[in-house]
Short mmCIF file of C-alpha atoms and ligand atoms in Angstrom, two decimals:
data_model
loop_
_atom_site.label_atom_id
_atom_site.label_comp_id
_atom_site.label_asym_id
_atom_site.label_seq_id
_atom_site.Cartn_x
_atom_site.Cartn_y
_atom_site.Cartn_z
CA MET A 16 -24.80 10.36 8.65
CA ARG A 17 -22.08 7.92 9.16
CA ARG A 18 -18.14 8.88 9.18
CA ALA A 19 -15.28 7.02 7.45
CA LEU A 20 -11.71 7.32 8.58
CA LEU A 21 -9.13 6.28 6.14
CA ILE A 22 -5.96 6.13 8.03
CA GLY A 23 -2.66 5.64 6.60
CA ILE A 24 -0.65 2.92 9.03
CA GLY A 25 2.70 3.01 7.64
CA ALA A 26 3.95 0.37 5.25
CA GLY A 27 5.16 -2.55 7.96
CA GLY A 28 6.51 -1.14 11.09
CA LEU A 29 3.98 -0.65 14.09
CA ASP A 30 5.45 2.80 14.93
CA GLN A 31 5.01 4.61 11.76
CA LEU A 32 1.82 6.48 12.50
CA THR A 33 1.21 10.16 13.03
CA VAL A 34 0.02 11.35 16.11
CA GLU A 35 -3.13 12.41 13.99
CA ALA A 36 -3.46 8.99 13.01
CA VAL A 37 -3.05 7.42 16.35
CA ALA A 38 -6.17 9.92 17.46
CA ALA A 39 -7.92 8.93 14.93
CA ILE A 40 -7.76 5.13 15.76
CA ASN A 41 -9.27 5.88 19.33
CA ASP A 42 -11.84 7.84 17.58
CA ALA A 43 -13.44 4.88 15.44
CA ASP A 44 -15.98 2.65 16.80
CA VAL A 45 -15.27 -0.30 13.99
CA PHE A 46 -12.47 -1.20 11.77
CA LEU A 47 -12.93 -2.53 8.30
CA VAL A 48 -10.52 -4.91 7.25
CA ALA A 49 -10.23 -6.32 3.63
CA ALA A 50 -10.24 -10.54 4.40
CA LYS A 51 -7.69 -11.19 1.30
CA ASN A 52 -8.40 -14.64 -0.61
CA ARG A 53 -4.66 -15.11 -1.37
CA GLY A 54 -3.85 -15.77 2.45
CA VAL A 55 -1.44 -12.67 3.20
CA ASP A 56 -2.50 -13.35 7.10
CA ASP A 57 0.76 -11.08 8.71
CA LEU A 58 -0.71 -8.58 7.10
CA GLU A 59 -4.08 -8.55 8.95
CA THR A 60 -2.02 -9.57 12.31
CA LEU A 61 0.32 -6.61 11.84
CA ARG A 62 -2.97 -4.33 11.71
CA LYS A 63 -4.20 -6.24 14.90
CA ALA A 64 -0.85 -5.41 16.52
CA ILE A 65 -1.32 -2.04 15.40
CA LEU A 66 -4.65 -1.66 17.24
CA ARG A 67 -3.24 -3.62 20.30
CA ARG A 68 -0.55 -0.86 20.43
CA HIS A 69 -2.17 2.58 19.71
CA ARG A 70 -6.17 2.11 20.69
CA ALA A 71 -6.34 3.19 24.29
CA ALA A 72 -9.74 1.53 25.06
CA THR A 73 -10.73 -2.09 24.01
CA ASP A 74 -14.35 -0.92 22.91
CA TYR A 75 -14.15 -1.69 19.31
CA ARG A 76 -14.88 -4.18 16.51
CA VAL A 77 -13.06 -5.60 13.68
CA ILE A 78 -14.97 -6.43 10.96
CA LYS A 79 -13.40 -8.48 8.16
CA VAL A 80 -14.77 -7.65 4.59
CA PRO A 81 -14.47 -10.45 2.15
CA ASP A 82 -12.40 -9.08 -1.01
CA PRO A 83 -14.12 -9.91 -4.53
CA GLU A 84 -11.98 -12.11 -6.77
CA ARG A 85 -9.99 -9.87 -9.24
CA ASP A 86 -9.07 -10.46 -12.61
CA ARG A 87 -5.07 -10.55 -12.27
CA ASP A 88 -4.62 -11.02 -16.04
CA PRO A 89 -7.18 -9.03 -17.49
CA THR A 90 -7.04 -7.88 -21.47
CA ASP A 91 -8.30 -4.64 -20.38
CA TYR A 92 -6.47 -3.37 -17.05
CA GLY A 93 -8.19 -0.47 -16.50
CA ALA A 94 -11.96 -1.91 -16.88
CA ALA A 95 -11.07 -5.13 -14.60
CA VAL A 96 -9.43 -2.70 -11.80
CA ARG A 97 -12.99 -0.61 -12.24
CA ASP A 98 -15.16 -3.40 -11.84
CA TRP A 99 -12.99 -4.30 -8.61
CA HIS A 100 -13.65 -1.23 -7.32
CA GLU A 101 -17.28 -1.42 -8.00
CA ALA A 102 -17.79 -4.99 -6.15
CA ARG A 103 -15.58 -3.64 -3.21
CA ALA A 104 -17.79 -1.02 -2.85
CA ALA A 105 -20.76 -3.00 -2.59
CA ALA A 106 -19.26 -5.29 -0.42
CA TYR A 107 -17.88 -2.36 1.96
CA GLU A 108 -21.63 -0.35 1.32
CA SER A 109 -23.57 -3.43 3.28
CA VAL A 110 -21.03 -3.97 5.65
CA ILE A 111 -20.84 -0.34 7.13
CA ALA A 112 -24.74 -0.25 6.80
CA ALA A 113 -25.12 -3.41 8.89
CA GLU A 114 -22.51 -2.59 11.44
CA VAL A 115 -22.00 1.34 11.54
CA PRO A 116 -24.79 2.78 13.77
CA GLU A 117 -26.11 6.61 12.16
CA GLY A 118 -23.66 8.65 13.58
CA GLY A 119 -21.03 5.80 14.39
CA THR A 120 -17.37 6.37 12.77
CA CYS A 121 -15.66 3.39 11.09
CA ALA A 122 -12.26 3.26 10.19
CA PHE A 123 -9.87 1.41 7.36
CA LEU A 124 -6.26 1.16 8.43
CA VAL A 125 -4.62 1.64 4.91
CA TRP A 126 -1.11 0.16 4.09
CA GLY A 127 1.30 2.86 3.69
CA ASP A 128 -0.13 6.10 2.52
CA PRO A 129 -3.81 6.26 1.11
CA SER A 130 -2.62 8.51 -1.76
CA LEU A 131 -0.03 6.06 -3.39
CA TYR A 132 -1.45 3.09 -5.13
CA ASP A 133 -4.15 2.18 -2.97
CA SER A 134 -7.81 2.01 -3.65
CA THR A 135 -9.66 3.02 -0.84
CA ILE A 136 -10.23 6.60 -1.41
CA ARG A 137 -11.86 5.47 -4.64
CA VAL A 138 -13.88 2.71 -3.14
CA VAL A 139 -15.37 5.36 -0.45
CA GLU A 140 -15.92 7.78 -3.16
CA ARG A 141 -17.67 4.99 -5.11
CA ILE A 142 -19.76 4.66 -1.86
CA ARG A 143 -20.76 7.89 -2.16
CA THR A 144 -21.60 8.27 -5.86
CA ARG A 145 -24.43 4.79 -5.48
CA GLY A 146 -26.15 7.05 -2.99
CA ASN A 147 -27.08 4.65 -0.89
CA LEU A 148 -25.32 5.49 1.92
CA GLU A 149 -24.66 9.17 3.56
CA LEU A 150 -20.89 8.67 4.53
CA GLU A 151 -18.67 11.70 5.00
CA TYR A 152 -14.77 10.92 5.20
CA GLU A 153 -11.50 12.06 6.16
CA VAL A 154 -7.71 11.18 5.02
CA LEU A 155 -4.95 10.66 7.30
CA PRO A 156 -1.90 10.35 5.75
CA GLY A 157 0.52 7.59 6.71
CA VAL A 158 4.55 6.89 6.00
CA SER A 159 4.56 5.25 2.69
CA SER A 160 6.95 2.56 1.38
CA VAL A 161 8.44 5.40 -0.62
CA GLN A 162 9.42 7.66 2.13
CA LEU A 163 10.49 4.43 3.75
CA LEU A 164 12.82 3.47 1.13
CA ALA A 165 14.19 6.99 0.54
CA ALA A 166 14.95 6.95 4.39
CA ARG A 167 16.94 3.83 4.63
CA HIS A 168 19.00 4.34 1.86
CA ARG A 169 19.35 8.11 3.24
CA LEU A 170 17.96 9.36 -0.32
CA VAL A 171 16.57 12.78 -1.73
CA LEU A 172 14.33 11.22 -4.06
CA ASN A 173 14.40 14.07 -6.95
CA ARG A 174 18.09 15.60 -7.86
CA ILE A 175 18.47 18.81 -7.66
CA GLY A 176 15.76 20.44 -9.00
CA GLY A 177 14.97 17.30 -11.15
CA PRO A 178 11.73 15.49 -11.37
CA ILE A 179 10.91 12.00 -9.71
CA THR A 180 8.94 9.51 -11.68
CA ILE A 181 6.74 6.94 -9.33
CA THR A 182 5.38 3.92 -11.61
CA THR A 183 4.58 0.30 -11.68
CA GLY A 184 6.34 -2.38 -13.01
CA ARG A 185 4.13 -2.86 -15.67
CA GLY A 186 4.44 1.02 -16.46
CA LEU A 187 8.24 1.00 -16.12
CA ALA A 188 9.48 0.43 -19.74
CA ARG A 189 6.61 3.20 -21.41
CA ASP A 190 7.88 5.87 -18.94
CA VAL A 191 11.83 5.20 -19.68
CA ALA A 192 11.03 5.19 -23.04
CA ALA A 193 9.25 9.19 -22.93
CA GLY A 194 12.31 9.68 -20.83
CA ALA A 195 11.82 9.29 -17.16
CA ASP A 196 15.42 8.47 -15.84
CA ASN A 197 14.60 9.06 -12.19
CA ILE A 198 11.96 6.63 -11.32
CA VAL A 199 10.57 4.89 -8.43
CA VAL A 200 8.83 1.33 -9.07
CA MET A 201 5.98 -0.39 -6.85
CA LEU A 202 4.07 -3.25 -7.83
CA ASP A 203 6.57 -4.82 -9.47
CA LYS A 204 7.32 -8.59 -8.21
CA ASP A 205 9.26 -9.55 -11.60
CA LEU A 206 12.13 -6.43 -11.73
CA ALA A 207 11.18 -4.91 -14.57
CA ALA A 208 13.97 -3.01 -14.41
CA ALA A 209 16.57 -5.90 -15.20
CA ALA A 210 15.16 -5.81 -18.83
CA LEU A 211 15.83 -1.96 -19.42
CA PRO A 212 18.61 -0.98 -21.84
CA GLY A 213 21.59 1.38 -20.59
CA ASP A 214 23.00 1.61 -16.89
CA TRP A 215 21.22 2.04 -14.17
CA ASP A 216 22.14 2.64 -10.19
CA ILE A 217 19.33 1.08 -8.05
CA TYR A 218 18.40 1.60 -4.25
CA TRP A 219 16.22 -1.44 -3.64
CA GLY A 220 14.18 -2.13 -0.63
CA ALA A 221 11.46 -5.52 0.73
CA ASN A 222 9.60 -5.46 3.46
CA LEU A 223 10.32 -2.33 4.68
CA GLY A 224 9.69 -1.25 8.38
CA THR A 225 9.57 -5.07 9.50
CA PRO A 226 12.25 -6.60 11.54
CA ASP A 227 13.33 -8.86 8.38
CA GLU A 228 13.27 -5.66 5.67
CA GLU A 229 16.27 -6.02 3.06
CA LEU A 230 18.13 -3.54 1.22
CA VAL A 231 20.17 -3.48 -1.72
CA ALA A 232 21.84 -0.75 -3.70
CA GLY A 233 24.12 -0.41 -6.56
CA ARG A 234 24.89 -0.72 -10.21
CA LEU A 235 22.12 -2.57 -11.34
CA SER A 236 24.06 -5.27 -13.66
CA LYS A 237 25.91 -6.06 -10.30
CA VAL A 238 23.18 -6.59 -7.56
CA LEU A 239 20.48 -8.63 -9.54
CA GLU A 240 21.86 -11.39 -7.90
CA ASP A 241 22.04 -9.97 -4.56
CA ILE A 242 18.49 -8.58 -4.80
CA HIS A 243 17.01 -12.15 -5.92
CA ALA A 244 18.56 -13.63 -2.76
CA ALA A 245 17.51 -11.10 -0.46
CA ARG A 246 13.98 -11.16 -1.81
CA GLU A 247 13.88 -15.02 -1.13
CA ARG A 248 15.30 -14.12 2.31
CA ALA A 249 12.34 -11.69 2.66
CA ALA A 250 9.55 -14.01 1.37
CA SER A 251 11.16 -16.82 4.18
CA ALA A 252 10.66 -14.69 6.94
CA ARG A 253 7.25 -13.50 6.46
CA GLY A 254 5.74 -15.63 4.11
CA TRP A 255 5.10 -12.44 1.51
CA VAL A 256 7.01 -10.18 0.10
CA MET A 257 6.80 -6.27 -0.85
CA ASP A 258 9.84 -4.63 -2.84
CA THR A 259 10.21 -1.11 -3.54
CA TYR A 260 13.28 0.43 -5.55
CA LEU A 261 14.58 3.94 -6.86
CA ILE A 262 16.42 3.38 -10.07
CA ARG A 263 18.83 6.30 -11.76
CA ARG A 264 20.02 6.18 -15.37
CA ALA A 265 24.13 5.99 -14.54
C1 SAM B 18 -0.60 -1.65 -3.36
S1 SAM B 18 0.44 -0.87 -3.06
C2 SAM B 18 0.38 -0.05 -1.89
C3 SAM B 18 1.45 1.33 -1.37
C4 SAM B 18 1.12 2.05 -0.24
N1 SAM B 18 0.10 2.41 -0.08
C5 SAM B 18 2.49 2.90 0.34
O1 SAM B 18 2.20 4.02 0.51
O2 SAM B 18 3.33 2.51 0.41
C6 SAM B 18 1.64 -2.03 -2.66
C7 SAM B 18 3.55 -1.93 -3.55
O3 SAM B 18 3.91 -1.11 -1.82
C8 SAM B 18 5.09 -1.02 -2.01
N2 SAM B 18 5.16 -1.50 -0.42
C9 SAM B 18 4.58 -1.80 0.20
N3 SAM B 18 5.06 -2.06 1.64
C10 SAM B 18 6.27 -1.97 1.49
C11 SAM B 18 6.74 -2.38 2.39
N4 SAM B 18 7.00 -2.75 3.62
N5 SAM B 18 8.38 -2.62 1.72
C12 SAM B 18 8.65 -2.55 0.29
N6 SAM B 18 7.57 -1.98 -0.33
C13 SAM B 18 6.31 -1.95 0.02
C14 SAM B 18 5.38 -2.25 -2.89
O4 SAM B 18 5.86 -1.96 -3.99
C15 SAM B 18 3.71 -3.17 -3.29
O5 SAM B 18 4.19 -3.83 -4.25
#
């Protein structure tokens, strides 16, 4: 039996790991890193910096696993994501079989928290379902970009006794039509909130946790230009932008 540790590493800073996550980093022999085709080298560099900072011994290996190509504009989004998870499961399965000895422990350094818009748990479950490899696994939570956003803006995410919806740019219009009015939006490079009818307040953050993080808050219609400018600053500082925001109907 081999073991996998899915370790939440926070969303951009070197010190957003729990003590438990640091112990897990020190417990693994092999670290598996997705080699993306789209050139976000900085995210790989950050993972390596986290290992240098938190791993006491240097007797570990980092293995890049080429990330299968993904259809970014599919007609059936769910089917395309499922196909991609299957291809990732096959890729990781063969690397684990070849590189992690029986009884050994490998680790995935998962951006933010593994429970939020991340495929690692599903991919590991698929490896187990495929049945070619015996693998047990454990999930170590991390600080997600949503928690960082709330902390930076000093927000309680829910209004008193109220619900909070967490969605994507793609799902935002649907969720607003269904009545959501206190919403965290992720995976939204086009700021879908700008097209919503009515007045909204926004609490926005990009590249949170990095030295180049950007924050904007205010009435959405009044701060749109500030957000676009801040997004560009974040992109030119690091070569990538990830942004998350909370909107509330005013
Ligand atoms: C694939 S999801 C991963 C989320 C991650 N598991 C988490 O817990 O934050 C990527 C999205 O998370 C958000 N995100 C991740 N890191 C971020 C950061 N440092 N600052 C702002 N948003 C971030 C963005 O909405 C981005 O599009």
